[in-house]
XYZ file of N, CA and C in Angstrom:
666
model
N 9.764 -39.302 -166.729
C 9.275 -40.520 -167.360
C 7.752 -40.524 -167.432
N 7.113 -40.195 -166.322
C 5.654 -40.234 -166.289
C 5.048 -39.145 -167.171
N 5.783 -38.032 -167.350
C 5.311 -36.991 -168.251
C 5.428 -37.449 -169.701
N 6.484 -38.199 -170.013
C 6.706 -38.671 -171.374
C 5.695 -39.729 -171.774
N 5.375 -40.637 -170.849
C 4.415 -41.710 -171.139
C 3.778 -42.163 -169.837
N 2.667 -41.536 -169.443
C 2.063 -41.834 -168.139
C 1.768 -43.314 -167.955
N 2.132 -43.837 -166.794
C 1.835 -45.230 -166.470
C 1.381 -45.299 -165.020
N 0.323 -46.047 -164.778
C -0.267 -46.098 -163.442
C 0.604 -46.819 -162.433
N 1.493 -47.693 -162.887
C 2.194 -48.563 -161.952
C 3.714 -48.536 -162.143
N 4.215 -47.391 -162.560
C 5.657 -47.220 -162.650
C 6.279 -47.086 -161.266
N 7.601 -47.194 -161.208
C 8.283 -47.056 -159.924
C 9.738 -46.644 -160.157
N 10.332 -46.110 -159.095
C 11.747 -45.734 -159.106
C 12.349 -46.146 -157.778
N 13.485 -46.833 -157.840
C 14.158 -47.331 -156.627
C 15.646 -47.194 -156.829
N 16.333 -46.697 -155.807
C 17.767 -46.445 -155.940
C 18.485 -46.758 -154.642
N 19.636 -47.405 -154.765
C 20.560 -47.625 -153.662
C 21.930 -47.123 -154.121
N 22.951 -47.124 -153.271
C 24.275 -46.697 -153.717
C 24.840 -47.533 -154.868
N 24.330 -48.745 -155.063
C 24.897 -49.618 -156.098
C 23.915 -50.002 -157.199
N 22.622 -49.754 -157.018
C 21.640 -50.188 -158.002
C 20.582 -49.120 -158.245
N 20.002 -49.178 -159.454
C 18.891 -48.290 -159.783
C 17.858 -49.081 -160.572
N 16.602 -48.785 -160.313
C 15.499 -49.448 -160.999
C 14.512 -48.371 -161.434
N 14.258 -48.299 -162.736
C 13.320 -47.325 -163.294
C 12.324 -48.076 -164.156
N 11.057 -48.014 -163.779
C 10.038 -48.850 -164.418
C 8.872 -47.999 -164.903
N 8.449 -48.223 -166.148
C 7.345 -47.488 -166.755
C 6.160 -48.431 -167.002
N 5.801 -49.184 -165.964
C 4.798 -50.237 -166.123
C 3.366 -49.701 -166.051
N 2.507 -50.131 -166.986
C 1.084 -49.805 -166.899
C 0.261 -50.910 -166.245
N 0.933 -51.986 -165.793
C 0.196 -53.204 -165.421
C 0.188 -53.465 -163.924
N -1.007 -53.696 -163.388
C -1.196 -54.062 -161.985
C -1.153 -55.578 -161.838
N -0.222 -56.050 -161.009
C -0.164 -57.481 -160.677
C -1.218 -57.806 -159.638
N -1.121 -57.182 -158.457
C -2.092 -57.418 -157.393
C -2.309 -56.147 -156.580
N -3.560 -55.921 -156.233
C -3.919 -54.907 -155.244
C -4.763 -55.610 -154.188
N -4.377 -55.462 -152.929
C -5.063 -56.160 -151.838
C -5.417 -55.145 -150.759
N -6.686 -55.085 -150.375
C -7.128 -54.156 -149.355
C -7.046 -54.804 -147.978
N -7.206 -53.987 -146.950
C -7.113 -54.486 -145.583
C -8.187 -55.519 -145.273
N -9.322 -55.434 -145.959
C -10.399 -56.411 -145.708
C -10.328 -57.620 -146.646
N -9.213 -57.759 -147.390
C -8.986 -58.971 -148.160
C -9.482 -58.967 -149.591
N -9.968 -57.822 -150.081
C -10.363 -57.778 -151.494
C -9.102 -57.750 -152.351
N -9.008 -58.663 -153.302
C -7.831 -58.759 -154.158
C -8.237 -58.491 -155.598
N -7.373 -57.763 -156.291
C -7.669 -57.366 -157.669
C -6.400 -57.461 -158.505
N -6.550 -57.925 -159.726
C -5.449 -57.951 -160.688
C -5.959 -57.372 -161.999
N -5.063 -56.751 -162.751
C -5.469 -56.137 -164.014
C -4.469 -56.514 -165.104
N -4.506 -57.776 -165.553
C -3.550 -58.217 -166.573
C -3.770 -57.521 -167.908
N -2.654 -57.268 -168.589
C -2.652 -56.647 -169.909
C -2.128 -57.651 -170.924
N -2.835 -57.807 -171.999
C -2.342 -58.554 -173.153
C -3.033 -57.983 -174.381
N -2.258 -57.390 -175.239
C -2.784 -56.725 -176.424
C -2.326 -55.286 -176.450
N -1.584 -54.916 -177.479
C -1.025 -53.566 -177.574
C -1.137 -53.072 -179.010
N -1.495 -51.810 -179.145
C -1.390 -51.134 -180.431
C -0.503 -49.915 -180.227
N 0.503 -49.782 -181.077
C 1.548 -48.796 -180.844
C 1.353 -47.461 -181.503
N 0.167 -47.166 -182.042
C -0.027 -45.884 -182.720
C -1.418 -45.354 -182.425
N -1.521 -44.521 -181.384
C -2.830 -43.976 -181.025
C -3.300 -42.938 -182.034
N -2.398 -42.461 -182.910
C -2.789 -41.508 -183.944
C -3.551 -42.185 -185.079
N -3.433 -43.493 -185.174
C -4.162 -44.245 -186.186
C -5.645 -44.274 -185.803
N -6.529 -43.696 -186.630
C -7.955 -43.641 -186.260
C -8.599 -45.013 -186.132
N -7.968 -46.044 -186.694
C -8.522 -47.390 -186.615
C -7.840 -48.243 -185.543
N -6.977 -47.626 -184.735
C -6.184 -48.398 -183.774
C -7.055 -49.116 -182.750
N -8.068 -48.434 -182.234
C -8.941 -49.052 -181.233
C -9.626 -50.274 -181.814
N -10.195 -50.126 -183.003
C -10.926 -51.234 -183.620
C -9.987 -52.390 -183.957
N -8.781 -52.072 -184.441
C -7.825 -53.123 -184.790
C -7.479 -53.967 -183.575
N -7.250 -53.296 -182.445
C -6.904 -54.020 -181.226
C -8.098 -54.802 -180.700
N -9.258 -54.186 -180.710
C -10.452 -54.826 -180.176
C -10.839 -56.068 -180.967
N -10.678 -56.018 -182.293
C -11.146 -57.098 -183.155
C -10.101 -58.184 -183.382
N -8.869 -57.987 -182.952
C -7.811 -58.952 -183.238
C -8.042 -60.276 -182.500
N -8.258 -61.389 -183.225
C -8.453 -62.677 -182.549
C -7.232 -63.099 -181.747
N -6.057 -62.819 -182.276
C -4.817 -63.202 -181.594
C -4.675 -62.457 -180.274
N -4.903 -61.152 -180.274
C -4.774 -60.365 -179.044
C -5.846 -60.752 -178.029
N -7.041 -61.021 -178.508
C -8.125 -61.433 -177.610
C -7.815 -62.782 -176.961
N -7.278 -63.710 -177.752
C -6.957 -65.038 -177.228
C -5.850 -64.959 -176.176
N -4.847 -64.096 -176.410
C -3.766 -63.922 -175.436
C -4.311 -63.457 -174.093
N -5.178 -62.439 -174.132
C -5.708 -61.904 -172.879
C -6.585 -62.932 -172.178
N -7.379 -63.658 -172.929
C -8.226 -64.690 -172.330
C -7.387 -65.720 -171.594
N -6.272 -66.133 -172.199
C -5.381 -67.103 -171.552
C -4.845 -66.565 -170.231
N -4.384 -65.307 -170.235
C -3.775 -64.738 -169.036
C -4.826 -64.523 -167.945
N -6.012 -64.083 -168.328
C -7.085 -63.885 -167.348
C -7.453 -65.210 -166.695
N -7.541 -66.271 -167.489
C -7.840 -67.593 -166.917
C -6.750 -68.020 -165.934
N -5.490 -67.726 -166.262
C -4.397 -68.060 -165.349
C -4.506 -67.282 -164.046
N -4.812 -65.982 -164.145
C -4.936 -65.172 -162.925
C -6.121 -65.631 -162.083
N -7.207 -66.009 -162.719
C -8.352 -66.528 -161.966
C -7.964 -67.794 -161.205
N -7.213 -68.653 -161.866
C -6.778 -69.889 -161.209
C -5.828 -69.593 -160.049
N -4.877 -68.684 -160.273
C -3.906 -68.351 -159.220
C -4.590 -67.735 -158.003
N -5.470 -66.774 -158.246
C -6.162 -66.117 -157.136
C -7.088 -67.098 -156.419
N -7.675 -68.031 -157.166
C -8.587 -69.010 -156.561
C -7.892 -69.876 -155.512
N -6.581 -70.027 -155.616
C -5.836 -70.819 -154.637
C -5.975 -70.242 -153.234
N -6.074 -68.908 -153.146
C -6.090 -68.236 -151.839
C -7.410 -67.514 -151.560
N -8.371 -67.612 -152.471
C -9.617 -66.858 -152.339
C -10.749 -67.715 -151.809
N -11.774 -67.047 -151.315
C -12.984 -67.735 -150.899
C -13.652 -68.389 -152.107
N -14.218 -69.544 -151.886
C -14.848 -70.298 -152.970
C -15.940 -69.460 -153.634
N -15.876 -69.386 -154.956
C -16.897 -68.688 -155.725
C -16.750 -67.181 -155.782
N -15.711 -66.620 -155.160
C -15.588 -65.165 -155.116
C -14.817 -64.581 -156.300
N -14.112 -65.406 -157.069
C -13.250 -64.890 -158.124
C -14.062 -64.655 -159.400
N -14.027 -63.426 -159.877
C -14.769 -63.041 -161.072
C -13.866 -62.217 -161.988
N -14.171 -62.245 -163.270
C -13.466 -61.421 -164.255
C -14.445 -60.427 -164.866
N -14.034 -59.164 -164.937
C -14.851 -58.139 -165.581
C -14.710 -58.241 -167.104
N -15.394 -57.361 -167.813
C -15.332 -57.361 -169.267
C -13.978 -56.815 -169.751
N -13.595 -57.239 -170.919
C -12.380 -56.746 -171.570
C -12.559 -55.281 -171.930
N -11.485 -54.494 -171.746
C -11.521 -53.067 -172.054
C -10.238 -52.656 -172.774
N -10.321 -51.534 -173.485
C -9.153 -50.935 -174.123
C -8.839 -49.646 -173.373
N -7.575 -49.490 -172.985
C -7.149 -48.290 -172.245
C -5.951 -47.660 -172.931
N -5.975 -46.315 -173.029
C -4.817 -45.605 -173.561
C -3.816 -45.348 -172.450
N -2.562 -45.652 -172.721
C -1.472 -45.395 -171.781
C -0.398 -44.640 -172.537
N -0.409 -43.309 -172.423
C 0.520 -42.486 -173.184
C 0.251 -42.631 -174.667
N 1.255 -43.077 -175.427
C 1.091 -43.219 -176.868
C 0.757 -44.640 -177.290
N 0.325 -45.469 -176.340
C -0.031 -46.854 -176.628
C -1.474 -47.141 -176.219
N -2.066 -48.129 -176.881
C -3.348 -48.680 -176.458
C -3.124 -50.092 -175.948
N -3.796 -50.435 -174.833
C -3.665 -51.764 -174.251
C -5.046 -52.376 -174.034
N -5.124 -53.689 -174.202
C -6.324 -54.440 -173.818
C -6.085 -55.025 -172.435
N -7.069 -54.889 -171.561
C -6.924 -55.347 -170.185
C -8.252 -55.888 -169.677
N -8.175 -56.676 -168.612
C -9.384 -57.281 -168.048
C -9.166 -57.510 -166.556
N -10.009 -56.922 -165.753
C -9.855 -56.983 -164.298
C -10.340 -58.315 -163.753
N -9.561 -58.860 -162.789
C -9.928 -60.084 -162.076
C -10.035 -59.740 -160.591
N -11.163 -60.081 -159.969
C -11.419 -59.759 -158.562
C -11.657 -61.021 -157.748
N -11.380 -60.920 -156.453
C -11.689 -62.019 -155.544
C -11.642 -61.551 -154.103
N -12.009 -62.420 -153.196
C -11.972 -62.135 -151.762
C -11.125 -63.205 -151.088
N -10.015 -62.768 -150.462
C -9.115 -63.713 -149.821
C -9.791 -64.412 -148.650
N -9.406 -65.663 -148.425
C -9.844 -66.342 -147.214
C -9.230 -65.643 -146.005
N -9.901 -65.693 -144.876
C -9.493 -64.920 -143.708
C -8.095 -65.280 -143.211
N -7.695 -66.530 -143.389
C -6.399 -66.956 -142.863
C -5.228 -66.631 -143.803
N -5.522 -66.080 -144.969
C -4.481 -65.804 -145.970
C -3.906 -64.404 -145.769
N -2.592 -64.311 -145.680
C -1.922 -63.013 -145.544
C -1.628 -62.434 -146.924
N -1.233 -61.164 -146.949
C -0.872 -60.507 -148.200
C 0.272 -61.247 -148.886
N 1.310 -61.563 -148.142
C 2.467 -62.214 -148.743
C 2.143 -63.622 -149.239
N 1.245 -64.310 -148.550
C 0.820 -65.620 -149.044
C 0.082 -65.490 -150.381
N -0.721 -64.435 -150.510
C -1.438 -64.202 -151.763
C -0.463 -63.870 -152.889
N 0.522 -63.024 -152.605
C 1.522 -62.678 -153.616
C 2.293 -63.932 -154.036
N 2.681 -64.739 -153.065
C 3.435 -65.963 -153.353
C 2.638 -66.928 -154.232
N 1.343 -67.038 -153.960
C 0.503 -67.965 -154.712
C 0.361 -67.556 -156.176
N 0.422 -66.264 -156.445
C 0.187 -65.761 -157.801
C 1.474 -65.438 -158.563
N 2.607 -65.483 -157.879
C 3.875 -65.076 -158.489
C 4.519 -66.241 -159.230
N 5.190 -65.955 -160.380
C 5.303 -64.672 -161.071
C 4.030 -64.328 -161.828
N 3.861 -63.064 -162.203
C 2.641 -62.665 -162.913
C 2.426 -63.515 -164.168
N 1.191 -63.926 -164.373
C 0.876 -64.815 -165.494
C 1.197 -64.183 -166.841
N 1.077 -62.863 -166.937
C 1.271 -62.203 -168.231
C 2.709 -62.247 -168.720
N 3.659 -62.609 -167.843
C 5.059 -62.659 -168.271
C 5.580 -64.087 -168.370
N 4.702 -65.056 -168.180
C 5.110 -66.449 -168.343
C 4.328 -67.136 -169.457
N 3.006 -66.957 -169.477
C 2.169 -67.748 -170.356
C 1.819 -69.072 -169.689
N 1.079 -69.893 -170.423
C 0.571 -71.144 -169.850
C 1.143 -72.355 -170.600
N 1.300 -73.471 -169.869
C 1.197 -73.626 -168.405
C 2.391 -72.991 -167.722
N 2.160 -72.364 -166.582
C 3.153 -71.488 -165.979
C 4.463 -72.199 -165.656
N 4.397 -73.337 -164.990
C 5.628 -74.011 -164.574
C 6.480 -74.425 -165.768
N 5.847 -74.953 -166.797
C 6.595 -75.349 -167.989
C 7.165 -74.134 -168.705
N 6.382 -73.058 -168.767
C 6.858 -71.838 -169.431
C 8.081 -71.274 -168.721
N 8.073 -71.285 -167.388
C 9.218 -70.788 -166.629
C 10.464 -71.613 -166.942
N 10.291 -72.918 -167.046
C 11.433 -73.782 -167.363
C 11.998 -73.458 -168.744
N 11.115 -73.275 -169.734
C 11.581 -72.946 -171.075
C 12.275 -71.585 -171.096
N 11.738 -70.626 -170.357
C 12.372 -69.305 -170.274
C 13.786 -69.436 -169.726
N 13.939 -70.210 -168.664
C 15.263 -70.392 -168.066
C 16.226 -71.087 -169.021
N 15.706 -72.029 -169.809
C 16.560 -72.777 -170.728
C 16.936 -71.965 -171.971
N 16.024 -71.122 -172.446
C 16.211 -70.466 -173.731
C 16.826 -69.068 -173.635
N 16.511 -68.329 -172.581
C 17.031 -66.963 -172.494
C 18.488 -66.989 -172.033
N 19.359 -66.227 -172.700
C 20.805 -66.312 -172.433
C 21.241 -65.693 -171.113
N 20.446 -64.783 -170.547
C 20.799 -64.148 -169.279
C 19.603 -64.175 -168.343
N 19.871 -64.108 -167.048
C 18.799 -64.038 -166.061
C 18.083 -62.688 -166.153
N 16.794 -62.681 -165.873
C 16.010 -61.449 -166.005
C 16.252 -60.455 -164.867
N 16.703 -60.935 -163.730
C 16.865 -60.022 -162.605
C 15.511 -59.516 -162.122
N 15.408 -58.201 -161.910
C 14.144 -57.613 -161.482
C 13.069 -57.736 -162.555
N 13.480 -57.701 -163.789
C 12.557 -57.636 -164.924
C 11.548 -58.784 -164.912
N 10.288 -58.446 -165.119
C 9.106 -59.308 -165.112
C 8.791 -59.886 -163.740
N 9.435 -59.348 -162.712
C 9.030 -59.653 -161.346
C 7.962 -58.663 -160.915
N 8.041 -58.226 -159.673
C 7.043 -57.298 -159.154
C 7.668 -56.390 -158.113
N 7.223 -55.137 -158.093
C 7.664 -54.166 -157.099
C 6.415 -53.633 -156.406
N 6.410 -53.640 -155.086
C 5.200 -53.224 -154.396
C 5.435 -52.774 -152.979
N 4.347 -52.551 -152.268
C 4.424 -52.072 -150.889
C 3.233 -52.591 -150.090
N 3.406 -52.612 -148.775
C 2.321 -52.865 -147.827
C 2.299 -51.673 -146.879
N 1.189 -50.954 -146.801
C 1.164 -49.762 -145.957
C 0.668 -50.090 -144.542
N 0.660 -49.087 -143.691
C 0.325 -49.296 -142.284
C -1.153 -49.620 -142.059
N -1.990 -49.381 -143.062
C -3.418 -49.715 -142.947
C -3.710 -51.154 -143.362
N -2.694 -51.824 -143.926
C -2.908 -53.180 -144.404
C -3.268 -53.275 -145.866
N -3.135 -52.163 -146.594
C -3.351 -52.180 -148.039
C -2.034 -52.487 -148.737
N -2.139 -53.081 -149.923
C -0.935 -53.489 -150.640
C -1.156 -53.376 -152.140
N -0.127 -52.913 -152.853
C -0.184 -52.813 -154.308
C 1.131 -53.309 -154.896
N 1.029 -54.131 -155.946
C 2.206 -54.705 -156.601
C 2.053 -54.572 -158.113
N 3.101 -54.082 -158.770
C 3.045 -53.939 -160.219
C 3.664 -55.141 -160.912
N 3.669 -55.102 -162.231
C 4.440 -56.049 -163.036
C 5.628 -55.274 -163.595
N 6.826 -55.732 -163.306
C 8.032 -54.995 -163.698
C 8.348 -55.225 -165.173
N 7.604 -54.523 -166.024
C 7.877 -54.521 -167.452
C 8.329 -53.120 -167.848
N 8.954 -53.021 -169.026
C 9.498 -51.737 -169.496
C 10.382 -51.128 -168.416
N 11.429 -51.859 -168.102
C 12.217 -51.605 -166.895
C 13.688 -51.402 -167.213
N 14.236 -50.332 -166.675
C 15.666 -50.036 -166.782
C 16.342 -50.460 -165.486
N 17.331 -51.369 -165.593
C 18.092 -51.824 -164.439
C 19.532 -51.347 -164.561
N 20.046 -50.694 -163.520
C 21.401 -50.175 -163.567
C 22.231 -50.655 -162.393
N 23.528 -50.867 -162.634
C 24.479 -51.273 -161.602
C 25.673 -50.330 -161.615
N 26.031 -49.807 -160.454
C 27.120 -48.831 -160.361
C 28.483 -49.502 -160.488
N 29.414 -48.799 -161.136
C 30.793 -49.241 -161.237
C 31.648 -48.523 -160.204
N 32.868 -48.980 -160.034
C 33.762 -48.376 -159.043
C 34.075 -46.910 -159.354
N 34.029 -46.510 -160.628
C 34.342 -45.128 -161.015
C 33.108 -44.229 -161.029
N 32.026 -44.670 -160.377
C 30.764 -43.924 -160.266
C 29.965 -43.887 -161.565
N 30.439 -44.559 -162.608
C 29.621 -44.727 -163.804
C 28.628 -45.868 -163.563
N 27.762 -46.095 -164.517
C 26.736 -47.114 -164.319
C 26.489 -47.888 -165.605
N 26.396 -49.199 -165.489
C 25.944 -50.045 -166.586
C 24.439 -50.236 -166.463
N 23.715 -49.960 -167.538
C 22.259 -50.048 -167.487
C 21.743 -50.944 -168.603
N 20.670 -51.681 -168.308
C 20.029 -52.556 -169.279
C 18.543 -52.229 -169.301
N 18.022 -51.999 -170.484
C 16.600 -51.717 -170.661
C 15.910 -52.982 -171.148
N 14.947 -53.463 -170.376
C 14.249 -54.707 -170.694
C 12.828 -54.427 -171.164
N 12.518 -54.881 -172.359
C 11.182 -54.714 -172.938
C 10.871 -55.972 -173.728
N 9.616 -56.383 -173.753
C 9.288 -57.583 -174.509
C 7.837 -57.600 -174.938
N 7.473 -58.684 -175.598
C 6.105 -58.894 -176.054
C 5.767 -60.365 -175.887
N 4.498 -60.659 -175.752
C 4.055 -62.040 -175.611
C 4.089 -62.768 -176.950
N 4.697 -63.947 -176.971
C 4.814 -64.722 -178.203
C 3.916 -65.962 -178.103
N 3.058 -66.129 -179.088
C 2.193 -67.303 -179.168
C 2.354 -67.936 -180.550
N 1.662 -69.043 -180.770
C 1.836 -69.813 -182.003
C 1.610 -68.972 -183.260
N 0.572 -68.117 -183.239
C 0.245 -67.363 -184.448
C 0.811 -65.947 -184.432
N 1.846 -65.694 -183.628
C 2.493 -64.386 -183.624
C 3.211 -64.135 -184.948
N 3.200 -62.881 -185.370
C 3.961 -62.448 -186.531
C 5.253 -61.810 -186.025
N 6.429 -62.369 -186.358
C 7.686 -61.860 -185.793
C 7.898 -60.369 -186.018
N 7.583 -59.874 -187.221
C 7.781 -58.455 -187.512
C 6.862 -57.593 -186.640
N 5.612 -57.997 -186.516
C 4.654 -57.245 -185.700
C 5.064 -57.248 -184.228
N 5.563 -58.383 -183.735
C 5.999 -58.457 -182.336
C 7.206 -57.555 -182.104
N 8.130 -57.518 -183.066
C 9.290 -56.637 -182.945
C 8.863 -55.173 -182.923
N 7.951 -54.796 -183.817
C 7.473 -53.415 -183.859
C 6.749 -53.040 -182.567
N 5.983 -53.994 -182.016
C 5.303 -53.738 -180.741
C 6.310 -53.517 -179.622
N 7.359 -54.321 -179.597
C 8.388 -54.179 -178.571
C 9.062 -52.820 -178.665
N 9.398 -52.395 -179.879
C 10.034 -51.091 -180.060
C 9.095 -49.956 -179.640
N 7.801 -50.100 -179.933
C 6.833 -49.072 -179.540
C 6.761 -48.940 -178.020
N 6.844 -50.062 -177.309
C 6.797 -50.027 -175.844
C 8.010 -49.320 -175.244
N 9.122 -49.305 -175.973
C 10.334 -48.687 -175.446
C 10.502 -47.228 -175.787
N 9.584 -46.672 -176.578
C 9.758 -45.286 -177.041
C 9.827 -44.285 -175.898
N 8.958 -44.458 -174.897
C 8.901 -43.475 -173.812
C 10.212 -43.419 -173.028
N 10.739 -44.589 -172.680
C 11.990 -44.619 -171.937
C 13.135 -44.106 -172.799
N 13.119 -44.423 -174.090
C 14.159 -43.935 -174.986
C 14.140 -42.411 -175.052
N 12.946 -41.817 -175.102
C 12.859 -40.343 -175.150
C 13.482 -39.739 -173.900
N 13.204 -40.329 -172.755
C 13.753 -39.810 -171.492
C 15.278 -39.937 -171.472
N 15.800 -41.068 -171.921
C 17.255 -41.289 -171.904
C 17.967 -40.344 -172.860
N 17.295 -39.959 -173.945
C 17.931 -39.078 -174.923
C 17.761 -37.604 -174.606
N 16.891 -37.294 -173.662
C 16.628 -35.877 -173.341
C 17.672 -35.300 -172.393
């Protein structure tokens, strides 16, 4: 999977009854032992790196820029709940290539208050803002009302806390979820999506969603 479409925050998890395969490029939270917290939300995708104008198209798109600004503001607010006053900052917007896709991203940094644990920080910021939109609580309610099935692992987070006190958590997007059957076969569901806002173009959003799934599709067909 990583050879087909490299992603910094992919993961693989397997039990006798379940499998999780994730090709995520998005960092939800990284927390160091001394309390430095970082998030790298993604909003904005161009699905054809062979297009010589792809970088400029993504960079100049008002719709994509507005989406990322909204999510960055949400992450700043979420991290501020558990961070030292005045420590939360956002870096400049950047474009990064991830395999055959281009993404717009913007880093958010802060310093946790001394009494805040890693899990308290994760709880305060969960679920990732990039998979809900704003306002978060209302968006979650609409998602629950409108989507026909529960998301399961999808759009949650998978992470670890190591023995040094460092912690990293991804955003579970572009995720294959599988459940074993009694005959050792497996039912699998591939979850991929795109952010929808007022001025979204349905055809463009569909094409973006299909582009995000190409890497996993190549692996499944190989």
